[in-house]
XYZ file of N, CA and C in Angstrom:
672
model
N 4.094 -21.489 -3.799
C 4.604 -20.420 -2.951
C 6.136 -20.485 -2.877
N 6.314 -21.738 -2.204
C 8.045 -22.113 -2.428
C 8.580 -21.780 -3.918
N 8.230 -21.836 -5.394
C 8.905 -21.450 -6.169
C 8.481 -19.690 -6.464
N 7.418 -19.533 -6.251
C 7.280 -17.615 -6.376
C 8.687 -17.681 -5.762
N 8.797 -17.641 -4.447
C 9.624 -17.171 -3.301
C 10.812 -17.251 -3.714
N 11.678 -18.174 -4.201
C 13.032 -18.773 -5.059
C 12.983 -17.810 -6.135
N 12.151 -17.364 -6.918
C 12.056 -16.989 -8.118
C 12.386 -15.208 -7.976
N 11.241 -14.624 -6.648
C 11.658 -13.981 -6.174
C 13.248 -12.768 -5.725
N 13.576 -14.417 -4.903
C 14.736 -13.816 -3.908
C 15.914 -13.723 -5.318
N 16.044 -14.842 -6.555
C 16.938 -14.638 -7.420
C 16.936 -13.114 -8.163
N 15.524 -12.632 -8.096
C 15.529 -11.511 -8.878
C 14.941 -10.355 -8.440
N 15.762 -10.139 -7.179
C 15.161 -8.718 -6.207
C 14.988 -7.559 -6.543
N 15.450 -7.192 -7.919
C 15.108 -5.874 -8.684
C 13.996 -5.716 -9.685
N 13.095 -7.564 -9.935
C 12.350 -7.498 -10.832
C 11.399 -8.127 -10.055
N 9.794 -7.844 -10.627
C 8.517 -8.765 -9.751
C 8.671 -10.178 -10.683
N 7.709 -10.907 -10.145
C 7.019 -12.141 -10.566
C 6.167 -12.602 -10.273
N 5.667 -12.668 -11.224
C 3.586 -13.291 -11.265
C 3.892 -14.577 -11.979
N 2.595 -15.186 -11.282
C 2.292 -16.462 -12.348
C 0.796 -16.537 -12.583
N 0.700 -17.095 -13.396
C -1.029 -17.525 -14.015
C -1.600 -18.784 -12.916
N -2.815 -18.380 -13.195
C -3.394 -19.341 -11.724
C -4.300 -20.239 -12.653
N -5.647 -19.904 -12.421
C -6.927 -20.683 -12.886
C -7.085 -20.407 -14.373
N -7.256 -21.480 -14.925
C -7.752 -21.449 -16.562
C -7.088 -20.958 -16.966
N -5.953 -21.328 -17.541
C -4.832 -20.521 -18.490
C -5.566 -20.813 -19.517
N -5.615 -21.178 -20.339
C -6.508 -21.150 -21.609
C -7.527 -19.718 -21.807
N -8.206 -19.775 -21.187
C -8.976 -18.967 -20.841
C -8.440 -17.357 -20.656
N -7.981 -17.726 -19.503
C -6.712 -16.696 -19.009
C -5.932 -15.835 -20.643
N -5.268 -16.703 -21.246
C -4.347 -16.153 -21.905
C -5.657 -15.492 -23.251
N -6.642 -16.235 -23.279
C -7.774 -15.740 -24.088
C -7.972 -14.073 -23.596
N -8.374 -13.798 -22.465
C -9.201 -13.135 -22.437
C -7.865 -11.707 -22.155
N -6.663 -12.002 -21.933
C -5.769 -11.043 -21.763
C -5.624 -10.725 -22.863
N -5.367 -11.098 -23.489
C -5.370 -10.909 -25.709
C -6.588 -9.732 -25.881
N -7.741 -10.001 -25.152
C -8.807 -9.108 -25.492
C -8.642 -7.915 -24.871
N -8.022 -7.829 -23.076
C -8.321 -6.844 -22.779
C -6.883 -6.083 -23.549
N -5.699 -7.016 -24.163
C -4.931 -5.888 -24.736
C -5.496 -5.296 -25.466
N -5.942 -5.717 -26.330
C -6.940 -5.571 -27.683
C -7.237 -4.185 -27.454
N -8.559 -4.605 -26.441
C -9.588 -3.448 -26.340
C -8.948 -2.162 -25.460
N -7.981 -2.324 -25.013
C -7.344 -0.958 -24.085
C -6.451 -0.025 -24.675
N -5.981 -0.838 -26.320
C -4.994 -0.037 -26.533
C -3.520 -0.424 -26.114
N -3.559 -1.830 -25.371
C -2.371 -1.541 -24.847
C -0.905 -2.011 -25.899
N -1.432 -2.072 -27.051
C -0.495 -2.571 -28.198
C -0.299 -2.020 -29.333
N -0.573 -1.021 -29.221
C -0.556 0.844 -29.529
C 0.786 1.427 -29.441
N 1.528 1.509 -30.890
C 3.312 2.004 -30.668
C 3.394 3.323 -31.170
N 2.415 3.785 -31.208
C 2.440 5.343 -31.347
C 3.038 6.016 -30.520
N 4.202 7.003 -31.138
C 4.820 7.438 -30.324
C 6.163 7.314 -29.612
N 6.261 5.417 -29.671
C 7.268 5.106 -29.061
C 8.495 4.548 -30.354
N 9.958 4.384 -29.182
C 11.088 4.576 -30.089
C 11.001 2.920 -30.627
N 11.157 2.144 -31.831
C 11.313 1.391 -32.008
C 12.505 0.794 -32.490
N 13.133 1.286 -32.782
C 14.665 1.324 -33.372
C 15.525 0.034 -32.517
N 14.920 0.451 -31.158
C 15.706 -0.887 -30.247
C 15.423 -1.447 -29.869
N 14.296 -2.251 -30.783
C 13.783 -3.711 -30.830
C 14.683 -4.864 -31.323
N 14.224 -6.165 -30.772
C 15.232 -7.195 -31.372
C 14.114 -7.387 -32.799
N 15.336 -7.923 -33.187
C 14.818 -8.841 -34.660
C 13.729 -9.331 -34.962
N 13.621 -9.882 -33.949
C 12.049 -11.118 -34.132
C 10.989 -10.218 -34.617
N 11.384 -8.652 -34.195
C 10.226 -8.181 -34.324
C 9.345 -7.213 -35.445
N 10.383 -7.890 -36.683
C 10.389 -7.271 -37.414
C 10.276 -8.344 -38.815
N 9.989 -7.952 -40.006
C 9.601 -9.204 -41.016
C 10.411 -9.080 -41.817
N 10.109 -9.753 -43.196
C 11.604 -9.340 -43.955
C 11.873 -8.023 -44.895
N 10.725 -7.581 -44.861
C 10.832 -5.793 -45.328
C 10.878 -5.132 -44.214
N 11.312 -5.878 -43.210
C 11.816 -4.375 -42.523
C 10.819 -3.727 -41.239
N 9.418 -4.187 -41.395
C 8.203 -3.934 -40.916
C 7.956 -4.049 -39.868
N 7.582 -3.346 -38.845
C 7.477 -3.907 -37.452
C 6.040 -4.656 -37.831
N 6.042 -5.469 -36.865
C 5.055 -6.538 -36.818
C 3.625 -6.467 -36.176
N 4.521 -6.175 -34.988
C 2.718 -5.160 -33.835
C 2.792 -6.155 -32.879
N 3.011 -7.470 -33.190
C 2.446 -8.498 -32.223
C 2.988 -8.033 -30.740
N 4.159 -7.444 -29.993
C 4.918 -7.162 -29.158
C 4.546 -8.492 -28.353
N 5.024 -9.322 -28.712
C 5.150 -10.424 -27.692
C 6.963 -10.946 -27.713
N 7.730 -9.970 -27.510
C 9.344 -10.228 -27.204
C 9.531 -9.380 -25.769
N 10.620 -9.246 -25.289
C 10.688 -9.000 -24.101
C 11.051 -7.188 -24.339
N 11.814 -7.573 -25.587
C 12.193 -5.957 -26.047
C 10.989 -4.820 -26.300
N 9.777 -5.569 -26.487
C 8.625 -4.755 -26.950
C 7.484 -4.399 -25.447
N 8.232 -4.745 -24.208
C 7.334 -5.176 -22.887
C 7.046 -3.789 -22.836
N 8.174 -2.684 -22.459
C 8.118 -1.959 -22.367
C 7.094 -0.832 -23.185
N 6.720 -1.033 -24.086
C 5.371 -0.344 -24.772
C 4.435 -0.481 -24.028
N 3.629 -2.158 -23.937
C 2.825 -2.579 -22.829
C 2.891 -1.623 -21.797
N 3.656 -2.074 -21.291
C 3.710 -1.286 -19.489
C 3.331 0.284 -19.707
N 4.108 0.868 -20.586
C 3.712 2.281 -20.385
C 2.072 2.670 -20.962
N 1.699 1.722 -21.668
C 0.344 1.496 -21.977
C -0.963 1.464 -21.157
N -0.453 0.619 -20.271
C -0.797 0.069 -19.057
C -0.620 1.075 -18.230
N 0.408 1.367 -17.451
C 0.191 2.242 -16.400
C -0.468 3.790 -16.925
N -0.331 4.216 -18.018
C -1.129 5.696 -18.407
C -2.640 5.697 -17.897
N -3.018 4.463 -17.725
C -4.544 4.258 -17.773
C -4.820 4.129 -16.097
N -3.312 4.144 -15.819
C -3.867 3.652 -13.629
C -4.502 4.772 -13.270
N -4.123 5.804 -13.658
C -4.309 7.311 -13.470
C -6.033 7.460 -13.219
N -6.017 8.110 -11.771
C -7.135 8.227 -11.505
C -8.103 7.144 -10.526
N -8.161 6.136 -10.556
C -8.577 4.918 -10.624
C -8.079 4.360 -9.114
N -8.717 4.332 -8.162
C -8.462 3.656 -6.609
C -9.118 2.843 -5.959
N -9.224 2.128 -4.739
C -10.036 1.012 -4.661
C -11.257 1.412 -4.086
N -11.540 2.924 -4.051
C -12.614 3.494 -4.072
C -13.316 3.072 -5.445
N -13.016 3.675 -6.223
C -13.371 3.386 -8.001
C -13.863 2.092 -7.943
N -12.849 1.232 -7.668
C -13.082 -0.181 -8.080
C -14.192 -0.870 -7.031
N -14.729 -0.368 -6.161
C -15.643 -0.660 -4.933
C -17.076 -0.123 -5.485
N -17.100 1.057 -5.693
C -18.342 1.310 -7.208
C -18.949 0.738 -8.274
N -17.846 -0.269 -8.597
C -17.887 -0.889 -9.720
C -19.268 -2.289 -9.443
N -19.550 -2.143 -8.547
C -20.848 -3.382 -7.863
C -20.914 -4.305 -8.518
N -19.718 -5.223 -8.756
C -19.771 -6.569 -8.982
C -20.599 -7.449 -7.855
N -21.024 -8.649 -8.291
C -22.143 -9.159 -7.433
C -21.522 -9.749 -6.637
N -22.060 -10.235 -5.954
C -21.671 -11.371 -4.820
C -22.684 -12.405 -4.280
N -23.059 -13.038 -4.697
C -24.195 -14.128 -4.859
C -23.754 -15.449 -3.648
N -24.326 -16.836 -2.873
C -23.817 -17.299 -2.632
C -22.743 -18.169 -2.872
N -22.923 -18.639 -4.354
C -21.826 -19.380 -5.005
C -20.717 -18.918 -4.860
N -20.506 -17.519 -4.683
C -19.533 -16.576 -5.341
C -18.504 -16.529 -3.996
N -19.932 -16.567 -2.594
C -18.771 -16.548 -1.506
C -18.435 -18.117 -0.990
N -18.810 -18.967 -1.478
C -18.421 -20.231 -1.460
C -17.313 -20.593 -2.417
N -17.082 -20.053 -3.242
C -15.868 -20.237 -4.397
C -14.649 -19.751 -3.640
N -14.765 -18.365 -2.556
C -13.982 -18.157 -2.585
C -13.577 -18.627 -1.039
N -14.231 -19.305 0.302
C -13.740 -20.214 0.533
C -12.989 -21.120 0.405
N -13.723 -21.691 -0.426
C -12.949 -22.956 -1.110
C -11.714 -22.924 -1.889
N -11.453 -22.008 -2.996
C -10.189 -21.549 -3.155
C -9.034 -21.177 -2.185
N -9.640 -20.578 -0.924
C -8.245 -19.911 -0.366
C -8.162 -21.654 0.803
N -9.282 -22.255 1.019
C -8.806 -23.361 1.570
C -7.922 -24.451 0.301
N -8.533 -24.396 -0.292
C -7.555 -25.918 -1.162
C -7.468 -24.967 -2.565
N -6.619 -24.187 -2.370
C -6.054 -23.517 -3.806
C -6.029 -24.188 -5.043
N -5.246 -25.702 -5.126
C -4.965 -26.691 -6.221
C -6.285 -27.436 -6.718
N -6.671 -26.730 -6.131
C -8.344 -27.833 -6.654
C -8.585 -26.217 -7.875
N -8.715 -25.458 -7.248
C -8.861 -24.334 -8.488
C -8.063 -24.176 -9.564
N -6.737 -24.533 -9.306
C -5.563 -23.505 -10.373
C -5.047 -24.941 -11.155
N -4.828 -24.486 -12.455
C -4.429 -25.113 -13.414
C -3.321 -25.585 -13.597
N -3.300 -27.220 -14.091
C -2.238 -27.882 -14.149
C -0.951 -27.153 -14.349
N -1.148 -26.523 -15.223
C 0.025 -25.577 -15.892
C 0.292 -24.287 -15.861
N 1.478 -24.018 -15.210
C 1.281 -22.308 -14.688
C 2.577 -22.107 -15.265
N 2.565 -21.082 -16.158
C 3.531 -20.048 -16.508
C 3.838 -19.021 -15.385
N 5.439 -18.728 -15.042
C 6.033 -18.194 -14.230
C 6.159 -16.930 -15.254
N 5.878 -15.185 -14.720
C 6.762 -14.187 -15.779
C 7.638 -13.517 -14.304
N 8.950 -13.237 -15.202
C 9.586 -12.256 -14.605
C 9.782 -10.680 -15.434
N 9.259 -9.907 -14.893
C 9.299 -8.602 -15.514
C 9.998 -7.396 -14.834
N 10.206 -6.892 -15.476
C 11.489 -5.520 -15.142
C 10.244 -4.380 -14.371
N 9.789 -4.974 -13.384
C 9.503 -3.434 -12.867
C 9.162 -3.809 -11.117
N 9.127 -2.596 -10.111
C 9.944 -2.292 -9.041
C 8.476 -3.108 -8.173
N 7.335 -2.799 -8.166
C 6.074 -3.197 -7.317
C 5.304 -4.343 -7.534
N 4.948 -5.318 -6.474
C 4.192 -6.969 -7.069
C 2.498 -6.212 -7.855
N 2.093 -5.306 -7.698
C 0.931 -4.997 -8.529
C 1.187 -4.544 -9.926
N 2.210 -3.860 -10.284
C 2.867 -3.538 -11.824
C 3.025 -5.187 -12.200
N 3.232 -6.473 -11.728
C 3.306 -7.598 -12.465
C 1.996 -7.652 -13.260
N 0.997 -6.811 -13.299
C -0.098 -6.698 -13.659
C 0.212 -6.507 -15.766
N 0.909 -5.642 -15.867
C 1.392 -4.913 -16.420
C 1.895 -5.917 -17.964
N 2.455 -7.213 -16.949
C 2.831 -8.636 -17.988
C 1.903 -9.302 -18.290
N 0.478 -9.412 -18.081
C -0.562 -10.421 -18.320
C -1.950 -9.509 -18.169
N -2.201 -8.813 -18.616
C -3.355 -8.107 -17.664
C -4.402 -8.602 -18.499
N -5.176 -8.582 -17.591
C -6.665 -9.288 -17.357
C -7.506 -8.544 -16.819
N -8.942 -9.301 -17.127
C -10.175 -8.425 -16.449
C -10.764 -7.693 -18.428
N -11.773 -8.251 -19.006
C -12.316 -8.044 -20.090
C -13.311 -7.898 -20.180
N -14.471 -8.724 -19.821
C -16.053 -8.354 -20.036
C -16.326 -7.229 -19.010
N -17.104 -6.262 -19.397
C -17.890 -5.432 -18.710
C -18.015 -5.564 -17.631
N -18.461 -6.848 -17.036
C -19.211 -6.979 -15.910
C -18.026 -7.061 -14.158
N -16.832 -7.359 -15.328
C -15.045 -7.892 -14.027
C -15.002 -6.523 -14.151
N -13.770 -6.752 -13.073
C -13.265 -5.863 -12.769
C -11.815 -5.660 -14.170
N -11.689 -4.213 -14.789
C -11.096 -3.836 -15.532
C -9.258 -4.406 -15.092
N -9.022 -4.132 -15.796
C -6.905 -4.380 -15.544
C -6.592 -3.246 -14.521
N -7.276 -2.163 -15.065
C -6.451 -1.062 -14.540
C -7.645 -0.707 -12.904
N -8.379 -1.878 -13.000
C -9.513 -1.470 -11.359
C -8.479 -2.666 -10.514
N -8.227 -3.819 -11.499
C -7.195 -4.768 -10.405
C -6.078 -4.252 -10.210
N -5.664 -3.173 -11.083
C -3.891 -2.672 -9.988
C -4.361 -2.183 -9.195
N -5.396 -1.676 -9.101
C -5.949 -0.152 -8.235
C -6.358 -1.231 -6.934
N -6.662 -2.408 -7.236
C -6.994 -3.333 -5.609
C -6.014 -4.418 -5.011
N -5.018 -4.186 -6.016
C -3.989 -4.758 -5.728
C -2.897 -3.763 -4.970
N -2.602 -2.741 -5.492
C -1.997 -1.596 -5.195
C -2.901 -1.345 -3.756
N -3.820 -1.417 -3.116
C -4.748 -1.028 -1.983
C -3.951 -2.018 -1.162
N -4.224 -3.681 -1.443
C -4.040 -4.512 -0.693
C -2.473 -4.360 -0.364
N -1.748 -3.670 -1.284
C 0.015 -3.844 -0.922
C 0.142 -3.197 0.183
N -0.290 -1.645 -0.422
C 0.023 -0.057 0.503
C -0.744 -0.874 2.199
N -2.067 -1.470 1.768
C -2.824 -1.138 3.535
C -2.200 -2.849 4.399
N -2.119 -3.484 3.736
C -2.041 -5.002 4.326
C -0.678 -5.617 3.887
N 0.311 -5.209 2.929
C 1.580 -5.610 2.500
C 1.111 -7.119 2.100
N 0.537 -7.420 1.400
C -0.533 -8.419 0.149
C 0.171 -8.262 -0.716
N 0.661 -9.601 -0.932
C 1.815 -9.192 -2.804
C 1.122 -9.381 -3.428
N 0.706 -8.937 -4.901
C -0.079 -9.963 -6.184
C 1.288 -10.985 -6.458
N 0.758 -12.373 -6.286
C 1.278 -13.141 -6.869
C 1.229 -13.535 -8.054
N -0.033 -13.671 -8.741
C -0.878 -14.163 -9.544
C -2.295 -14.030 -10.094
N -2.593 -14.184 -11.061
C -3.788 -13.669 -11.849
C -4.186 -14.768 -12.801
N -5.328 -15.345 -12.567
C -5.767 -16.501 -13.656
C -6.988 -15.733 -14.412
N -8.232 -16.477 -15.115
C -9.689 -16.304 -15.438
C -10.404 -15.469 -14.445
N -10.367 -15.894 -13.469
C -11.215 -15.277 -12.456
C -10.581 -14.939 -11.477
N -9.495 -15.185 -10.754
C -8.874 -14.755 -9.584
C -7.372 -14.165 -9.517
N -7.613 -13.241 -8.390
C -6.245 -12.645 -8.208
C -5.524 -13.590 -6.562
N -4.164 -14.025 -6.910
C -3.166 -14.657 -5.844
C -2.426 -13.423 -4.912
N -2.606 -13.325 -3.555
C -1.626 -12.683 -3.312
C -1.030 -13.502 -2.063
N 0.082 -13.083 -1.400
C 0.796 -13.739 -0.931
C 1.362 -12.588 0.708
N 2.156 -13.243 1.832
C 2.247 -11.579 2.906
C 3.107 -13.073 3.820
N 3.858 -12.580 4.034
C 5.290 -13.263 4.708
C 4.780 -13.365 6.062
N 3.742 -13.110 6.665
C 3.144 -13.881 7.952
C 2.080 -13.952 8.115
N 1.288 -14.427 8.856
C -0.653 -14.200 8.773
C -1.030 -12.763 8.758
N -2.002 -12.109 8.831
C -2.783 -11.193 8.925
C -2.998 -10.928 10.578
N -2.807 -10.000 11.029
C -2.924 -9.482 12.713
C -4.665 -9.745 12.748
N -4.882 -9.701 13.501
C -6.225 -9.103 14.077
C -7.164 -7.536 13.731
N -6.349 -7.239 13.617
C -7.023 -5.821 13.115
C -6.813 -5.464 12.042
N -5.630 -6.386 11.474
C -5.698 -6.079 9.943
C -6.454 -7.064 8.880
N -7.132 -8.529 10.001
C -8.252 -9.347 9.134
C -9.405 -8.494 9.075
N -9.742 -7.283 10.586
C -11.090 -7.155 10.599
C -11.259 -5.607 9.702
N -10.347 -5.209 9.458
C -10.034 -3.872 8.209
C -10.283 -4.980 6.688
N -9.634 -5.656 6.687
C -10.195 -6.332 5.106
C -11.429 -7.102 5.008
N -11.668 -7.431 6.017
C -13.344 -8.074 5.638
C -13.947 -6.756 5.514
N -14.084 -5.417 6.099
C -14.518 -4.298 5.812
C -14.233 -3.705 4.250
N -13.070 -4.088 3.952
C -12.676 -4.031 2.632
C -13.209 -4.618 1.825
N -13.356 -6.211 2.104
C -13.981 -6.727 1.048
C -15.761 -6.760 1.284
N -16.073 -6.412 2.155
C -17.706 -6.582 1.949
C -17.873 -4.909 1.366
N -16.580 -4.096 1.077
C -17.070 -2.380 0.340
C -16.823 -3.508 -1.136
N -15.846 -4.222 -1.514
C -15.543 -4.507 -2.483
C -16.772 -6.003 -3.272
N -17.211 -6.372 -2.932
C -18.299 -7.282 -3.241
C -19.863 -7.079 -2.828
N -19.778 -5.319 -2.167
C -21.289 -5.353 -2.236
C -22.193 -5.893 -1.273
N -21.378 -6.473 -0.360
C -21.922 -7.009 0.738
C -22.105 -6.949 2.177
N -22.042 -7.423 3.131
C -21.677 -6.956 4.563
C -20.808 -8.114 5.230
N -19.650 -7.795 6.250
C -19.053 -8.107 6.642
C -19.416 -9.843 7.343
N -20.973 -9.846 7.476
C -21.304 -11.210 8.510
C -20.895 -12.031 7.086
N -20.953 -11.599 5.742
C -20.760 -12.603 4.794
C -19.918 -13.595 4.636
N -18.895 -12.855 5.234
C -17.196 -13.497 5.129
C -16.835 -14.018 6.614
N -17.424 -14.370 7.269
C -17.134 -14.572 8.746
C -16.469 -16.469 8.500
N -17.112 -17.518 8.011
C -16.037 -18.373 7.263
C -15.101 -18.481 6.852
N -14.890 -16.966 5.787
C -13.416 -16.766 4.883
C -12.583 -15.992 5.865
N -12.913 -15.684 7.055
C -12.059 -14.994 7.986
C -11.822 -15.994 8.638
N -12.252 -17.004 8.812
C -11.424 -17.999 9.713
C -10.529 -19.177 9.130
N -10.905 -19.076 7.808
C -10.095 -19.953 6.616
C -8.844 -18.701 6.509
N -8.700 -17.725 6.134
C -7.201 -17.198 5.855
C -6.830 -16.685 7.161
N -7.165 -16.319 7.958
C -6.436 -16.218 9.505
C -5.140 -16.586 9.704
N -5.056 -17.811 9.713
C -3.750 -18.075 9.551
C -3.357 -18.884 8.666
N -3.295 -18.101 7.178
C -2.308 -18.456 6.027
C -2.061 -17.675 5.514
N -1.172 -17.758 5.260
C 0.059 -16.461 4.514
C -0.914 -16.091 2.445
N -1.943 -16.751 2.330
C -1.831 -16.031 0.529
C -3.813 -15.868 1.204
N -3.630 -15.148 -0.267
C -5.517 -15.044 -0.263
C -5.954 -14.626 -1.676
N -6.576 -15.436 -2.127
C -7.267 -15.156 -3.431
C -8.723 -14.573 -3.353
N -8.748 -13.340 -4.622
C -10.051 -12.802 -4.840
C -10.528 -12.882 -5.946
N -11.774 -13.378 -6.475
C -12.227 -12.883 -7.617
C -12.296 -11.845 -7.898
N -12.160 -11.552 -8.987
C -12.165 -10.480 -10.145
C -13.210 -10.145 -10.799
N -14.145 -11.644 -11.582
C -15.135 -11.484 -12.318
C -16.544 -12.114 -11.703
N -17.441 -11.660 -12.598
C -18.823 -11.621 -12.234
C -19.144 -12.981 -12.344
């Protein structure tokens, strides 16, 4: 939290996410959902003012867009697809919620470091909202998770209704973060939120409401 926050305050015109649980994994399955969305698709766009790297020795663009000069494809890739898509949408989507599932997420928002991986990559990216950090890593691939473009749409919910930053995005969970606890009426609006969002009813989470009460981050799964 202390380095988001530093990382942050140095770069108040740009967001920053970091990778949480299973980077391995993580960086696996973001490869796929670029893959499968299109989001590495330069049709259309100007390439001319790319750096070097990104190009071979005939001259060729490459495709890989993994330079900072090529982000910008991504993103506009990415956000074309938000269109439409709200945490209504993503509440439809009837991912399960089993007991394991609400015991994971206990346990995560109590002892975070027992979940998240030794090794976390910090990104800083050029754009104005903590849910567009989405935009640098996006995730959410098998059928059964929630899509990239259903997690801006519940990330973007949690900013607008509860001021919930996305911090972070691993394998299975989304980090967010809110510069003081949660009021009272704004814990008992998100357990309403999340029992529309997991399919369940509110007595489910009556544990996980007294575990984030008073702490400033809260992690959600994503996948099934």
């Amino acid at each position: 939290m202390d380095v988001y926050q530093t990382y942050k305050q140095n770069h108040p015109d740009k967001t920053v996410i970091l990778t949480l649980d299973d980077l391995g994994q993580a960086e696996y399955t973001s490869g796929h959902a670029c893959d499968y969305n299109s989001l590495l698709d330069t049709d259309g766009y100007d390439l001319s003012g790319l750096d070097e790297a990104c190009y071979d020795e005939d001259n060729d663009h490459l495709g890989h867009l993994s330079t900072p000069s090529e982000y910008f494809i991504i993103r506009e890739n990415f956000l074309k697809q938000t269109k439409g898509i709200d945490f209504k949408t993503v509440c439809e989507k009837g991912i399960s919620n089993s007991e394991d599932d609400v015991l994971d997420l206990e346990n995560i928002n109590e002892s975070p470091l027992v979940f998240l991986d030794q090794q976390v990559i910090l990104k800083i990216l050029p754009v104005e909202k903590p849910y567009e950090g989405l935009t640098g890593f996006p995730n959410g691939y098998f059928d059964a998770d929630f899509s990239p473009f259903e997690n801006y749409a519940l990330s973007k919910h949690l900013f607008d209704t509860y001021n919930l930053e996305l911090f972070g995005i691993g394998a299975s969970f989304l980090g967010f973060i809110k510069n003081e606890p949660l009021k009272d009426n704004e814990l008992k609006a998100l357990l309403a939120d999340l029992a529309k969002l997991y399919n369940t009813t509110e007595s489910e989470f009556e544990k996980l409401a007294n575990i984030i009460k008073n702490k400033n981050h809260l992690f959600l799964r994503y996948t099934e």
